[in-house]
Short mmCIF file of N, CA, C and O in Angstrom, two decimals:
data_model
loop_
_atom_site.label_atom_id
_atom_site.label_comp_id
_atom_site.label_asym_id
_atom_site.label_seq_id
_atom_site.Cartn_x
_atom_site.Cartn_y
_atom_site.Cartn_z
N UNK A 216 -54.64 6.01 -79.25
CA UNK A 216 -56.00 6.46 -78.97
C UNK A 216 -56.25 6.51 -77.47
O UNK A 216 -57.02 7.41 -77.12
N UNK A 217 -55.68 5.61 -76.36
CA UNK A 217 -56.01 5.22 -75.42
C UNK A 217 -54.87 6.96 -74.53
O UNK A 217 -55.08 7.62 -73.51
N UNK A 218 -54.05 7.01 -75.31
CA UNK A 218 -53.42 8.05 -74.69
C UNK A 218 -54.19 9.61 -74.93
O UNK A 218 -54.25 10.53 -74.11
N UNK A 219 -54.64 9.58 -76.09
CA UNK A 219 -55.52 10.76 -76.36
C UNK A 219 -56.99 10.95 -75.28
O UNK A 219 -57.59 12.02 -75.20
N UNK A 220 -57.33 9.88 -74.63
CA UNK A 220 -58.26 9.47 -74.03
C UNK A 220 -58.07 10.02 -72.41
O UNK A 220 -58.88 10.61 -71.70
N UNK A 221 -56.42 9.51 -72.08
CA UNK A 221 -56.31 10.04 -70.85
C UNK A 221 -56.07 11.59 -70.55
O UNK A 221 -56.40 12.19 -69.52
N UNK A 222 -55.32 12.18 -71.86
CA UNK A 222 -54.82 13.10 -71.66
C UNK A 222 -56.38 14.18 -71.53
O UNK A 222 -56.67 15.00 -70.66
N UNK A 223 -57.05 13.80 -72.63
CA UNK A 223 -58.38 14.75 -72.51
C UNK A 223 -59.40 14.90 -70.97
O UNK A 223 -60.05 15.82 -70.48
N UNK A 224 -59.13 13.46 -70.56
CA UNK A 224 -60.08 13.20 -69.06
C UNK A 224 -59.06 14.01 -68.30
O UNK A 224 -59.55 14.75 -67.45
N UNK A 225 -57.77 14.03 -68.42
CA UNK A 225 -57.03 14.60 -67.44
C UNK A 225 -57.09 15.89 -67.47
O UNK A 225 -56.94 16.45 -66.39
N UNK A 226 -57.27 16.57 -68.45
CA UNK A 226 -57.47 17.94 -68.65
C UNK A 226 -59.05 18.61 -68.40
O UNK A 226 -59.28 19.80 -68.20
N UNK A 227 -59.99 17.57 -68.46
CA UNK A 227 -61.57 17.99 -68.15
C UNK A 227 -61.62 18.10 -66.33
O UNK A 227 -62.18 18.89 -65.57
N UNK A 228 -60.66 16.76 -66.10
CA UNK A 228 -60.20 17.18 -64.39
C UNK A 228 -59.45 18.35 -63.88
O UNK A 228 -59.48 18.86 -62.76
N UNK A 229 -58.81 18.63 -64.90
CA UNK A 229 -57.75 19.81 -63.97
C UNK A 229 -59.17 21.13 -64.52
O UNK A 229 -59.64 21.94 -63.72
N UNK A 230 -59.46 21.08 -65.53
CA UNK A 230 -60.36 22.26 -65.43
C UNK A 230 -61.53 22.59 -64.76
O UNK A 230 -61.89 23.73 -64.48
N UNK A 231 -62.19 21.43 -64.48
CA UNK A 231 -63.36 20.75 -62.96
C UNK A 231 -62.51 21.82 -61.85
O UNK A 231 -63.04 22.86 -61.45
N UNK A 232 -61.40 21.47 -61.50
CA UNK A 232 -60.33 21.48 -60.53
C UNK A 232 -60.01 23.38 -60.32
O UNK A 232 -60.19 24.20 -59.42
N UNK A 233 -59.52 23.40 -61.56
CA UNK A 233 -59.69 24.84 -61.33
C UNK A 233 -60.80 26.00 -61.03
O UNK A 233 -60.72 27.04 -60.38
N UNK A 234 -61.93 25.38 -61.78
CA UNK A 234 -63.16 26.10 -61.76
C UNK A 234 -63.82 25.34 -60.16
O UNK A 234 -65.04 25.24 -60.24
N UNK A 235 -63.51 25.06 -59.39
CA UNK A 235 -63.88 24.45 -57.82
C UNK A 235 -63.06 25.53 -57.01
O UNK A 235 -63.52 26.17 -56.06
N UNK A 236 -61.51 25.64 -57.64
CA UNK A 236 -60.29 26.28 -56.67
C UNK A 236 -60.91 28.12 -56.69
O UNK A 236 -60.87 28.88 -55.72
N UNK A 237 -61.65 28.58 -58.66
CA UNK A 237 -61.97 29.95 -58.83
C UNK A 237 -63.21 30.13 -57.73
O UNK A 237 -63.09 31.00 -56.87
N UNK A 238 -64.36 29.32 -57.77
CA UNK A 238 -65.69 29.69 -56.64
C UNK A 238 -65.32 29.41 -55.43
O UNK A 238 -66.03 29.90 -54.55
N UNK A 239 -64.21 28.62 -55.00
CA UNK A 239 -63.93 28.76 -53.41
C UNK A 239 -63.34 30.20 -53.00
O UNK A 239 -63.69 30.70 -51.93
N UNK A 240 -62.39 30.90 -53.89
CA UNK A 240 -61.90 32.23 -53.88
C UNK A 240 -63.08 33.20 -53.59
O UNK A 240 -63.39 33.92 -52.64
N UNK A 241 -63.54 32.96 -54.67
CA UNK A 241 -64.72 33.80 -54.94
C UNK A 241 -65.80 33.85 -53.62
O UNK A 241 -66.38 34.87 -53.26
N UNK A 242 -65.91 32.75 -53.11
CA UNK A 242 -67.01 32.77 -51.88
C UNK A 242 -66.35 33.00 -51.29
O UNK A 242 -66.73 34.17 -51.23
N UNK A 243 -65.13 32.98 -50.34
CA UNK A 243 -64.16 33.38 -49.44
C UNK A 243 -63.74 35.20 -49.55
O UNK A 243 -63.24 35.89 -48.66
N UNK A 244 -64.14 35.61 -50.87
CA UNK A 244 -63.90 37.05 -51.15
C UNK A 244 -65.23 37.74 -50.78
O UNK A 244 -65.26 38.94 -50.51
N UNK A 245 -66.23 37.03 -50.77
CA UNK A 245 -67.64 37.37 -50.32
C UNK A 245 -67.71 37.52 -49.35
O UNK A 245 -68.28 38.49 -48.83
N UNK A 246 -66.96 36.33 -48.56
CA UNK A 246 -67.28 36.11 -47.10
C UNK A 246 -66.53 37.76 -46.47
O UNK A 246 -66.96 38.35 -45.49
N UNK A 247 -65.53 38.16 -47.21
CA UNK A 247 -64.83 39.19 -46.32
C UNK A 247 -65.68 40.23 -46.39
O UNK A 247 -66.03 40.88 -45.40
N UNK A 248 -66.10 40.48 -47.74
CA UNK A 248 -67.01 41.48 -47.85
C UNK A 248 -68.07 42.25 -46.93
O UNK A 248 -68.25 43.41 -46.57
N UNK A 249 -68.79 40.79 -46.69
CA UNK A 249 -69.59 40.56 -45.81
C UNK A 249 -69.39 40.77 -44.64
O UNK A 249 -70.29 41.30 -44.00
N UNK A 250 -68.08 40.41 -43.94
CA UNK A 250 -67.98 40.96 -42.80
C UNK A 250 -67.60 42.21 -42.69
O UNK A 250 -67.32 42.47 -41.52
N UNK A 251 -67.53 42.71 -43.10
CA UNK A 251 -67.33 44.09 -43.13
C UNK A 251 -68.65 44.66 -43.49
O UNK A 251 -68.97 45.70 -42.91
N UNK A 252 -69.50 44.11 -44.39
CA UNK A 252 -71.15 44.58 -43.72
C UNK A 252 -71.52 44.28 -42.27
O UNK A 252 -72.01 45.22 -41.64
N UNK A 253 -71.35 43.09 -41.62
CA UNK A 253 -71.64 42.86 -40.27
C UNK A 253 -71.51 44.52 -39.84
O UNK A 253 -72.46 44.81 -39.12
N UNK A 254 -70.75 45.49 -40.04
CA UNK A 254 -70.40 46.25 -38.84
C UNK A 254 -71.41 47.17 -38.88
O UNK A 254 -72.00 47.69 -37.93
N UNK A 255 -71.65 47.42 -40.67
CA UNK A 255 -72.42 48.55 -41.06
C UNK A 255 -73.51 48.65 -41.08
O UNK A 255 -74.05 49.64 -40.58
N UNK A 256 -74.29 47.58 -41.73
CA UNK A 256 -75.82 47.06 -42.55
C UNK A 256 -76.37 45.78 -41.29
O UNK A 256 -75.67 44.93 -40.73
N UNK A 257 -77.87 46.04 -41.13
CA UNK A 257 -78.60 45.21 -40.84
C UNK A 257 -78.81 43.92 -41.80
O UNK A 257 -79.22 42.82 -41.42
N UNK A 258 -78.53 44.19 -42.83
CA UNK A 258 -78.43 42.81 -43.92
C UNK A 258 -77.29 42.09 -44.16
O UNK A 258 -77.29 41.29 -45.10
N UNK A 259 -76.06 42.29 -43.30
CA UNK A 259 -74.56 42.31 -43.64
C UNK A 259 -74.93 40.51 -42.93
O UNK A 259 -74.50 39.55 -43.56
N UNK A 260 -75.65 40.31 -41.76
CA UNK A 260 -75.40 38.94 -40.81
C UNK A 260 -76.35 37.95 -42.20
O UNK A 260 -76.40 36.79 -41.79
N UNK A 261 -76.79 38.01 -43.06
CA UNK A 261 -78.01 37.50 -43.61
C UNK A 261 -77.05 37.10 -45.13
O UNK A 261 -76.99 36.12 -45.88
N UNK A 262 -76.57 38.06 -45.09
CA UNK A 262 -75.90 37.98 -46.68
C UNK A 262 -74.06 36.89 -46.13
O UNK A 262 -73.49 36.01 -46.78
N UNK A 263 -73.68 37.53 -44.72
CA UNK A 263 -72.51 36.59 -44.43
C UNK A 263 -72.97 35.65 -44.10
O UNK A 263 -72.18 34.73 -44.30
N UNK A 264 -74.34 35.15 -43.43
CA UNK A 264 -74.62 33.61 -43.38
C UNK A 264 -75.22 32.44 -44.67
O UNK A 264 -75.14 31.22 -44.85
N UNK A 265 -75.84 33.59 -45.38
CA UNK A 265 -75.83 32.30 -46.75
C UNK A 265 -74.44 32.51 -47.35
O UNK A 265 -74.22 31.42 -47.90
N UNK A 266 -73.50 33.20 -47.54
CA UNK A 266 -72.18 32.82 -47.80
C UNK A 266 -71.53 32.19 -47.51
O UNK A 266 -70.61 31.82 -48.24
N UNK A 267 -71.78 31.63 -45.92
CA UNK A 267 -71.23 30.99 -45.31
C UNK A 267 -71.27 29.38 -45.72
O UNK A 267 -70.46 28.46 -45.85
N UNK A 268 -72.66 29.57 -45.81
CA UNK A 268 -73.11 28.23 -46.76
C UNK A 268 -72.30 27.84 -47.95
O UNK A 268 -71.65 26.80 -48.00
N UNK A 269 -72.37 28.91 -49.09
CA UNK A 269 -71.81 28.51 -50.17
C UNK A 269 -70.59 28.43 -50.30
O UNK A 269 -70.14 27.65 -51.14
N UNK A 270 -69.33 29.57 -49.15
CA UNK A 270 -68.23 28.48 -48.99
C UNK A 270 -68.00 27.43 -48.76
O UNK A 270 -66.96 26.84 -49.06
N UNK A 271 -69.31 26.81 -47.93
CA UNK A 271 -68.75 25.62 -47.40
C UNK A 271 -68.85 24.04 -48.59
O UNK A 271 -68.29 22.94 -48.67
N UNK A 272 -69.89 24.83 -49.31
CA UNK A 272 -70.52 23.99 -50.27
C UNK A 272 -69.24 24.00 -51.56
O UNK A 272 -69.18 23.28 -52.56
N UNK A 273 -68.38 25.01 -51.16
CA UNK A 273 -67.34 25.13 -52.70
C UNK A 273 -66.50 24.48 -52.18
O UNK A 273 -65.97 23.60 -52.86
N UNK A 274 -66.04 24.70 -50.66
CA UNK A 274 -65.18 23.68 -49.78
C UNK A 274 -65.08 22.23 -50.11
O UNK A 274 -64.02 21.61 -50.07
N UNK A 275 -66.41 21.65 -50.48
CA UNK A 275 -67.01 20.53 -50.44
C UNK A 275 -66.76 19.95 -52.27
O UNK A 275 -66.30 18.86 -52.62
N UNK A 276 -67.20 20.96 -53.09
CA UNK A 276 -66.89 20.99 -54.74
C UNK A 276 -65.65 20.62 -54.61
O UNK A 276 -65.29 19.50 -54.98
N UNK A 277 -64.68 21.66 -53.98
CA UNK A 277 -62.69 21.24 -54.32
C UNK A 277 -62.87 20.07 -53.87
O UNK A 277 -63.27 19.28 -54.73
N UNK A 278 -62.71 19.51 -52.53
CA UNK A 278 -62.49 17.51 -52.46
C UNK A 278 -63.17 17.12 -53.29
O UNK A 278 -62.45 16.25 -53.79
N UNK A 279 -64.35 17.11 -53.99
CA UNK A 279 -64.80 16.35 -55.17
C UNK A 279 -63.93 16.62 -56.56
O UNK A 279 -63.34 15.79 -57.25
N UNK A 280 -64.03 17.81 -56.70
CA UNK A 280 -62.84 18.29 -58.15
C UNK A 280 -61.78 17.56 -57.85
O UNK A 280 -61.32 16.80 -58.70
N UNK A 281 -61.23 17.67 -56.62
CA UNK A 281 -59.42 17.16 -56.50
C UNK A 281 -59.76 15.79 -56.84
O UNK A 281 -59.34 15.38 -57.92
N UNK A 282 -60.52 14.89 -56.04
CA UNK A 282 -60.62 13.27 -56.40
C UNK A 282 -61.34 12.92 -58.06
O UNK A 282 -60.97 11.88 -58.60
N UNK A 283 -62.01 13.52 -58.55
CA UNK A 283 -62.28 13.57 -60.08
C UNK A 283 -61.03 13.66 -60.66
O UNK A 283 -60.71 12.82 -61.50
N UNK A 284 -60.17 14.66 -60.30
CA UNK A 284 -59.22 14.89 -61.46
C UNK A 284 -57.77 13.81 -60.76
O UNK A 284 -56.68 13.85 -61.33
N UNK A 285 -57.93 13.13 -59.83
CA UNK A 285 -57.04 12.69 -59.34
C UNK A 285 -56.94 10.89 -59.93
O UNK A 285 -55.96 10.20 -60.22
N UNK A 286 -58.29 10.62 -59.93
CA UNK A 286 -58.93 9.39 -59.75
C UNK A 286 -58.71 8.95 -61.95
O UNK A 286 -57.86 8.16 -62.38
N UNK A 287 -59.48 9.53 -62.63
CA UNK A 287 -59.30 8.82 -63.76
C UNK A 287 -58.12 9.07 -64.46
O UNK A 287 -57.89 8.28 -65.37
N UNK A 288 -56.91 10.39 -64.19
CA UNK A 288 -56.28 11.01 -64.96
C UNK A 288 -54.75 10.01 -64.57
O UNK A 288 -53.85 9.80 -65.38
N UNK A 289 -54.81 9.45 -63.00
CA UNK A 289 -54.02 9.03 -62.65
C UNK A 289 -52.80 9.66 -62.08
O UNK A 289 -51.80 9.04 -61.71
N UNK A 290 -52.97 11.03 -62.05
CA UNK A 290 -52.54 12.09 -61.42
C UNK A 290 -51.67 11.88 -59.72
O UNK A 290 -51.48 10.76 -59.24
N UNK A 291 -51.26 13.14 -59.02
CA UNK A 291 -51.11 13.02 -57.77
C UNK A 291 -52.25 12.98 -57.02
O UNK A 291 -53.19 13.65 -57.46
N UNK A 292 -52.48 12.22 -55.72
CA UNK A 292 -53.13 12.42 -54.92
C UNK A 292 -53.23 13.74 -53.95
O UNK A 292 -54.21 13.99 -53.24
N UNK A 293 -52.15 14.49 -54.03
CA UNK A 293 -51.84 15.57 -53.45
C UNK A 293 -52.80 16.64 -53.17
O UNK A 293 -52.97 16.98 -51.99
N UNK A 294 -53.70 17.45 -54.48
CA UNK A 294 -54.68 18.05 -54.22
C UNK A 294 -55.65 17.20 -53.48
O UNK A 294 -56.25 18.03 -52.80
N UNK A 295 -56.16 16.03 -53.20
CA UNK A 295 -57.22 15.51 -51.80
C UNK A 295 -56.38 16.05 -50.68
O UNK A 295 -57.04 16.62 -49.81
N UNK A 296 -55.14 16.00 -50.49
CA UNK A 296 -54.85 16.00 -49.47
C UNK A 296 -54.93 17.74 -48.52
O UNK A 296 -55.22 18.06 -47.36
N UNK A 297 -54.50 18.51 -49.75
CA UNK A 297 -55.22 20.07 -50.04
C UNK A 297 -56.23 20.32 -49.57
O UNK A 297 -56.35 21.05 -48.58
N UNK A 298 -57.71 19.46 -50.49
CA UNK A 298 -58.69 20.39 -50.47
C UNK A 298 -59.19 19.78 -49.37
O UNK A 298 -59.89 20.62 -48.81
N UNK A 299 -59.21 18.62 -48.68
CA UNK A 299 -59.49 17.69 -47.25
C UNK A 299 -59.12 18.66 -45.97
O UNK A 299 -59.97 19.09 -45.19
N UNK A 300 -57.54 18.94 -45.89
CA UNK A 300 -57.53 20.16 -45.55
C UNK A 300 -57.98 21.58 -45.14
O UNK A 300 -58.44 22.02 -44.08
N UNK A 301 -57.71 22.10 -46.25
CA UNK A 301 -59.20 23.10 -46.49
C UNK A 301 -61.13 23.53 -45.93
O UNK A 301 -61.92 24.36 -45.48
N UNK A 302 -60.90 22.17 -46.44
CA UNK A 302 -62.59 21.76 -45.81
C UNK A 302 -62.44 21.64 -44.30
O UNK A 302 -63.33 22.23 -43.69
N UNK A 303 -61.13 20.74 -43.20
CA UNK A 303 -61.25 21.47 -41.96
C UNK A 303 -61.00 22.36 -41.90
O UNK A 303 -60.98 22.54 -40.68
N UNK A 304 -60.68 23.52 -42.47
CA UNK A 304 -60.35 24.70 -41.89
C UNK A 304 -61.71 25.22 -41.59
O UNK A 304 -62.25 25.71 -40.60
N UNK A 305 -62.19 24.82 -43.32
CA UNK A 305 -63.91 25.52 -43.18
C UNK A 305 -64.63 24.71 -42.21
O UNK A 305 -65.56 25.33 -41.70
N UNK A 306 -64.50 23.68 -41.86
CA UNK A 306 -65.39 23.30 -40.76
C UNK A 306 -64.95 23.97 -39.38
O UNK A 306 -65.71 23.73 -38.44
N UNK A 307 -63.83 24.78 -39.11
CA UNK A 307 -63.60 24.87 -37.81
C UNK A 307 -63.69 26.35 -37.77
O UNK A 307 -63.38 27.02 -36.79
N UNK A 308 -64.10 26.80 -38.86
CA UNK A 308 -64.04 28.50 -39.20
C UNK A 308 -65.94 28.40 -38.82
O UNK A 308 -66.39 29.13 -37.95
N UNK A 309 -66.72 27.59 -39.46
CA UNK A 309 -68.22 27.39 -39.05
C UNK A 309 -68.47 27.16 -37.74
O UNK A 309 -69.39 27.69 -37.12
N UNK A 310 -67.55 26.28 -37.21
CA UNK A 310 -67.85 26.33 -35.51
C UNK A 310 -67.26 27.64 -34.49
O UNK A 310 -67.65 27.73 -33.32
N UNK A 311 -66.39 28.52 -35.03
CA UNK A 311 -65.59 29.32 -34.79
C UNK A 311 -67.03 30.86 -34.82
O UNK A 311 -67.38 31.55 -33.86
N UNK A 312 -67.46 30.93 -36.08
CA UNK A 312 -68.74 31.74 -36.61
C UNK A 312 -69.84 31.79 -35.63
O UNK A 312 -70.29 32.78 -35.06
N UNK A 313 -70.22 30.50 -35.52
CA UNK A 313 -71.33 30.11 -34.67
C UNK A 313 -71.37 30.41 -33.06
O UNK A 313 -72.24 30.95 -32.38
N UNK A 314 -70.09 29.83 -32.71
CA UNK A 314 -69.77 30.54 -31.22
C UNK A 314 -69.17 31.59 -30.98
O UNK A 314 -68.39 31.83 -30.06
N UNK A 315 -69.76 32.67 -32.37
CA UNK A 315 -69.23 34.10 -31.96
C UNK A 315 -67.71 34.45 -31.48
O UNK A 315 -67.49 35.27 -30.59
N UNK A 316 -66.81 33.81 -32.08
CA UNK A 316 -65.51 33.88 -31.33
C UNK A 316 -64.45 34.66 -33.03
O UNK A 316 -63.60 34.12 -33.73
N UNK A 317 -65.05 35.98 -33.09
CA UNK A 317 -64.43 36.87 -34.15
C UNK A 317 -62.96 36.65 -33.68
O UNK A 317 -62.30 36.30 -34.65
N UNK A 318 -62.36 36.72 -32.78
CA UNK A 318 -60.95 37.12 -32.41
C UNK A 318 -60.29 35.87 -32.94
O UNK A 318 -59.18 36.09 -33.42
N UNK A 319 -60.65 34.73 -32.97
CA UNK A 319 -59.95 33.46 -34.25
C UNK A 319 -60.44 33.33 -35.43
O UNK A 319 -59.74 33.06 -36.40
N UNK A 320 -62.01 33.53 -35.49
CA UNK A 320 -62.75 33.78 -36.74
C UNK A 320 -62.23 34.25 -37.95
O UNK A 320 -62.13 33.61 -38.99
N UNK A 321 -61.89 35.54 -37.74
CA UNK A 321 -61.54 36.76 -38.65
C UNK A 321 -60.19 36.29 -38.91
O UNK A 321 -59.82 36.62 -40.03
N UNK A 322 -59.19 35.53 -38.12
CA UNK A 322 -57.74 35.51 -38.63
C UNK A 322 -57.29 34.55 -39.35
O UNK A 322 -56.29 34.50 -40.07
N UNK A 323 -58.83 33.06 -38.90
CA UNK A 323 -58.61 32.38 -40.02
C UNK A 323 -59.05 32.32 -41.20
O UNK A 323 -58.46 31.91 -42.19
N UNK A 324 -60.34 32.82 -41.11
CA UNK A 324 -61.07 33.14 -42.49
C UNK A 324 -59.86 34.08 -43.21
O UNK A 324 -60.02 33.96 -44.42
N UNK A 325 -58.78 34.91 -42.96
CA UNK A 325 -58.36 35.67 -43.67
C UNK A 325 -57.19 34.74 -44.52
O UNK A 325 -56.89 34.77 -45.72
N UNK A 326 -56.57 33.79 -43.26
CA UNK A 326 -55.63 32.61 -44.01
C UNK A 326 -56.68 31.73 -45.15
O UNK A 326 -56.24 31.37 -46.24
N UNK A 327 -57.61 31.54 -44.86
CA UNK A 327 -57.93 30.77 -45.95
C UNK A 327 -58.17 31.79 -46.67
O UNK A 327 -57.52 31.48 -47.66
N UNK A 328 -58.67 32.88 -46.92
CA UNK A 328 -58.70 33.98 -48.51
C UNK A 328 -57.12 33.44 -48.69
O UNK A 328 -56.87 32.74 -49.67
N UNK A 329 -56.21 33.74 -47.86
CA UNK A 329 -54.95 33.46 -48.79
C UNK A 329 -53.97 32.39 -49.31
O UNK A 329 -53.18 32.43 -50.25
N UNK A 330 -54.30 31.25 -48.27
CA UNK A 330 -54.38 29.77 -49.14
C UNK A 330 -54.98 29.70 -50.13
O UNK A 330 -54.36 29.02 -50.96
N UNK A 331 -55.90 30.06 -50.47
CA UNK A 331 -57.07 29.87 -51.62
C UNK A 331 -56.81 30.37 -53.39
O UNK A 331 -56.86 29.83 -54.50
N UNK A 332 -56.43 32.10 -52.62
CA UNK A 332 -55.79 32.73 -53.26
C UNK A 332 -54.07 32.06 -54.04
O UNK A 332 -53.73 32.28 -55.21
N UNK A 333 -53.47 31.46 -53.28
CA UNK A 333 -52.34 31.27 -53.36
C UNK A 333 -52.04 29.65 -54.22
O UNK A 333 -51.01 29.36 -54.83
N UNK A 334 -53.38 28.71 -54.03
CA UNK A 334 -53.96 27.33 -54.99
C UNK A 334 -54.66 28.23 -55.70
O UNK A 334 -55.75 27.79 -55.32
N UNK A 335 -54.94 29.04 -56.35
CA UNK A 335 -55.45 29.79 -57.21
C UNK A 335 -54.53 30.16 -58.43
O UNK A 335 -54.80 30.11 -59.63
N UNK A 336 -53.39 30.55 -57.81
CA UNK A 336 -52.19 30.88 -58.07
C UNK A 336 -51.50 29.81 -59.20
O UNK A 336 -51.23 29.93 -60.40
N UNK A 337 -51.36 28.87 -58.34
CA UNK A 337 -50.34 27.51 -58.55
C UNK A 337 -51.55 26.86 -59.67
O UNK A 337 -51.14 26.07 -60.52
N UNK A 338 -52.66 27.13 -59.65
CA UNK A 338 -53.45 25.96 -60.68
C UNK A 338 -53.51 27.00 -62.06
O UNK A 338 -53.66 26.60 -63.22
N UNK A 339 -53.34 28.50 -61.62
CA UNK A 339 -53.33 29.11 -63.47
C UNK A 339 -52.00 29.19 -63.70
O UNK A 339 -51.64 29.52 -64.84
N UNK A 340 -51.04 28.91 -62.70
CA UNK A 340 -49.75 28.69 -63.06
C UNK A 340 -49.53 27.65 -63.87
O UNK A 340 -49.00 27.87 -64.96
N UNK A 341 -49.86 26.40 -63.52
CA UNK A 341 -50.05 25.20 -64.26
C UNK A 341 -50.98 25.07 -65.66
O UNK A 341 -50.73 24.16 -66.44
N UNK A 342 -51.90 25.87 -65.89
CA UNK A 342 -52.40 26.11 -66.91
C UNK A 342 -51.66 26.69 -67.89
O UNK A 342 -52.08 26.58 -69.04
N UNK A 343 -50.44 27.43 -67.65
CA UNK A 343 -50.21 28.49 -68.48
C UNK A 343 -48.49 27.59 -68.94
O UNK A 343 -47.76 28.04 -69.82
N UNK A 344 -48.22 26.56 -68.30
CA UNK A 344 -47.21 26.10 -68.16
C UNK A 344 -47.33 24.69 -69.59
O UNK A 344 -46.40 23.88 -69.58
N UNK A 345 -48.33 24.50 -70.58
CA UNK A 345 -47.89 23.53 -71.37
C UNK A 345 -49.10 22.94 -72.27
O UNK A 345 -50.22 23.34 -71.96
N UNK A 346 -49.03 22.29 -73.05
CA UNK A 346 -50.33 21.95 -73.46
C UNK A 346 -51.34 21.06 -72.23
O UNK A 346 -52.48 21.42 -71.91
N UNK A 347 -50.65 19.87 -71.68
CA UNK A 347 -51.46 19.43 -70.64
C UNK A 347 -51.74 20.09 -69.55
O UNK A 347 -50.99 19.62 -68.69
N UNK A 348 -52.52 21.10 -68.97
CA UNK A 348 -52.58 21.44 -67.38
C UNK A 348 -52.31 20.40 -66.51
O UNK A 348 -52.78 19.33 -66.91
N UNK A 349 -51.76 20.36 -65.53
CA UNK A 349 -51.76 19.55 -64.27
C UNK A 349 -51.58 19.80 -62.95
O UNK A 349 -50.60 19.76 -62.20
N UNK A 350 -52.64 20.07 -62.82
CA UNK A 350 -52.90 21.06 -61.16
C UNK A 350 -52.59 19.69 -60.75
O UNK A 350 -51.73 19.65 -59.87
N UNK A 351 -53.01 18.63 -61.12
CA UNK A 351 -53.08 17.47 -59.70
C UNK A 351 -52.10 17.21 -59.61
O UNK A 351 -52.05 16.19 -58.92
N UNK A 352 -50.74 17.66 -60.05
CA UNK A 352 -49.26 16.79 -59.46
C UNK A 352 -48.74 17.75 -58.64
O UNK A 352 -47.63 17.53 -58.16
N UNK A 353 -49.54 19.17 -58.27
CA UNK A 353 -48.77 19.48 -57.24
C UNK A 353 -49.38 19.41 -55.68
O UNK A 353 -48.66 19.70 -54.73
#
C-alpha cells in the first residue's frame, strides 16, 4: 500500500512538473511573439511587458514543481538544480529588458525558448517511456 502511495505522489509530481515545464514554453513563445510586435504595434511593449511577468512567474512555478516532485517522491534533486538555473537566466534576461540592452536580450531570451523547449522535450520523453513518469531523475 505504502508503495502504491509513493508511486501515485510521484506521478502527481512529475505531472505538476510537466505542466510548470508546458507554461514556461508557452510564456517564453509569447515572449518572442511579442517582440516582434515591439517593432510593429504600439501595443507590442504592453503585451511583451505583462509577459514578461508571467514568464517570470512560470520561472518561479518550475522551482516549485521541481521541489514538489523532488521532495515527497524521493526522486533526483536534479530538476531544482534546472529550474534554479533557469530562473537566473530569467532574472538576468529582466535586468537585461529593463536596461534596454536588446543586443544580449534577444540572444538570451532565444536560448531559453530553447532550453525550455528542449526540458520540454526530455519530460514528454519520460512520460512516454513507462508506466511511472520520471522527469525528476533526470
Amino acid at each position: 500500500m505504502a508503495t502504491a502511495t509513493v508511486t501515485t505522489t510521484r506521478r502527481r509530481g512529475a505531472a505538476f512538473l510537466r505542466t510548470a515545464i508546458v507554461l514556461q514554453t508557452l510564456a517564453l513563445f509569447f515572449q518572442a511573439a511579442t517582440a516582434g510586435l515591439l517593432l510593429s504595434s504600439s501595443h507590442g511593449q504592453v503585451l511583451h511587458d505583462v509577459g514578461s511577468r508571467v514568464m517570470y512567474g512560470a520561472s518561479m512555478l518550475y522551482v516549485l514543481a521541481a521541489t514538489l516532485a523532488w521532495r515527497p517522491g524521493g526522486g533526483s534533486p536534479r530538476p531544482i538544480l534546472y529550474a534554479s538555473g533557469f530562473l537566473a537566466l530569467a532574472s538576468v534576461q529582466v535586468v537585461l529588458g529593463i536596461a534596454h540592452m536588446p543586443t544580449l536580450h534577444v540572444p538570451l531570451g532565444t536560448l531559453m525558448f530553447a532550453l525550455s523547449v528542449l526540458t520540454l522535450g526530455r519530460a514528454a520523453r519520460g512520460r512516454r517511456s513507462g508506466p511511472g513518469p520520471d522527469v525528476t531523475s533526470r
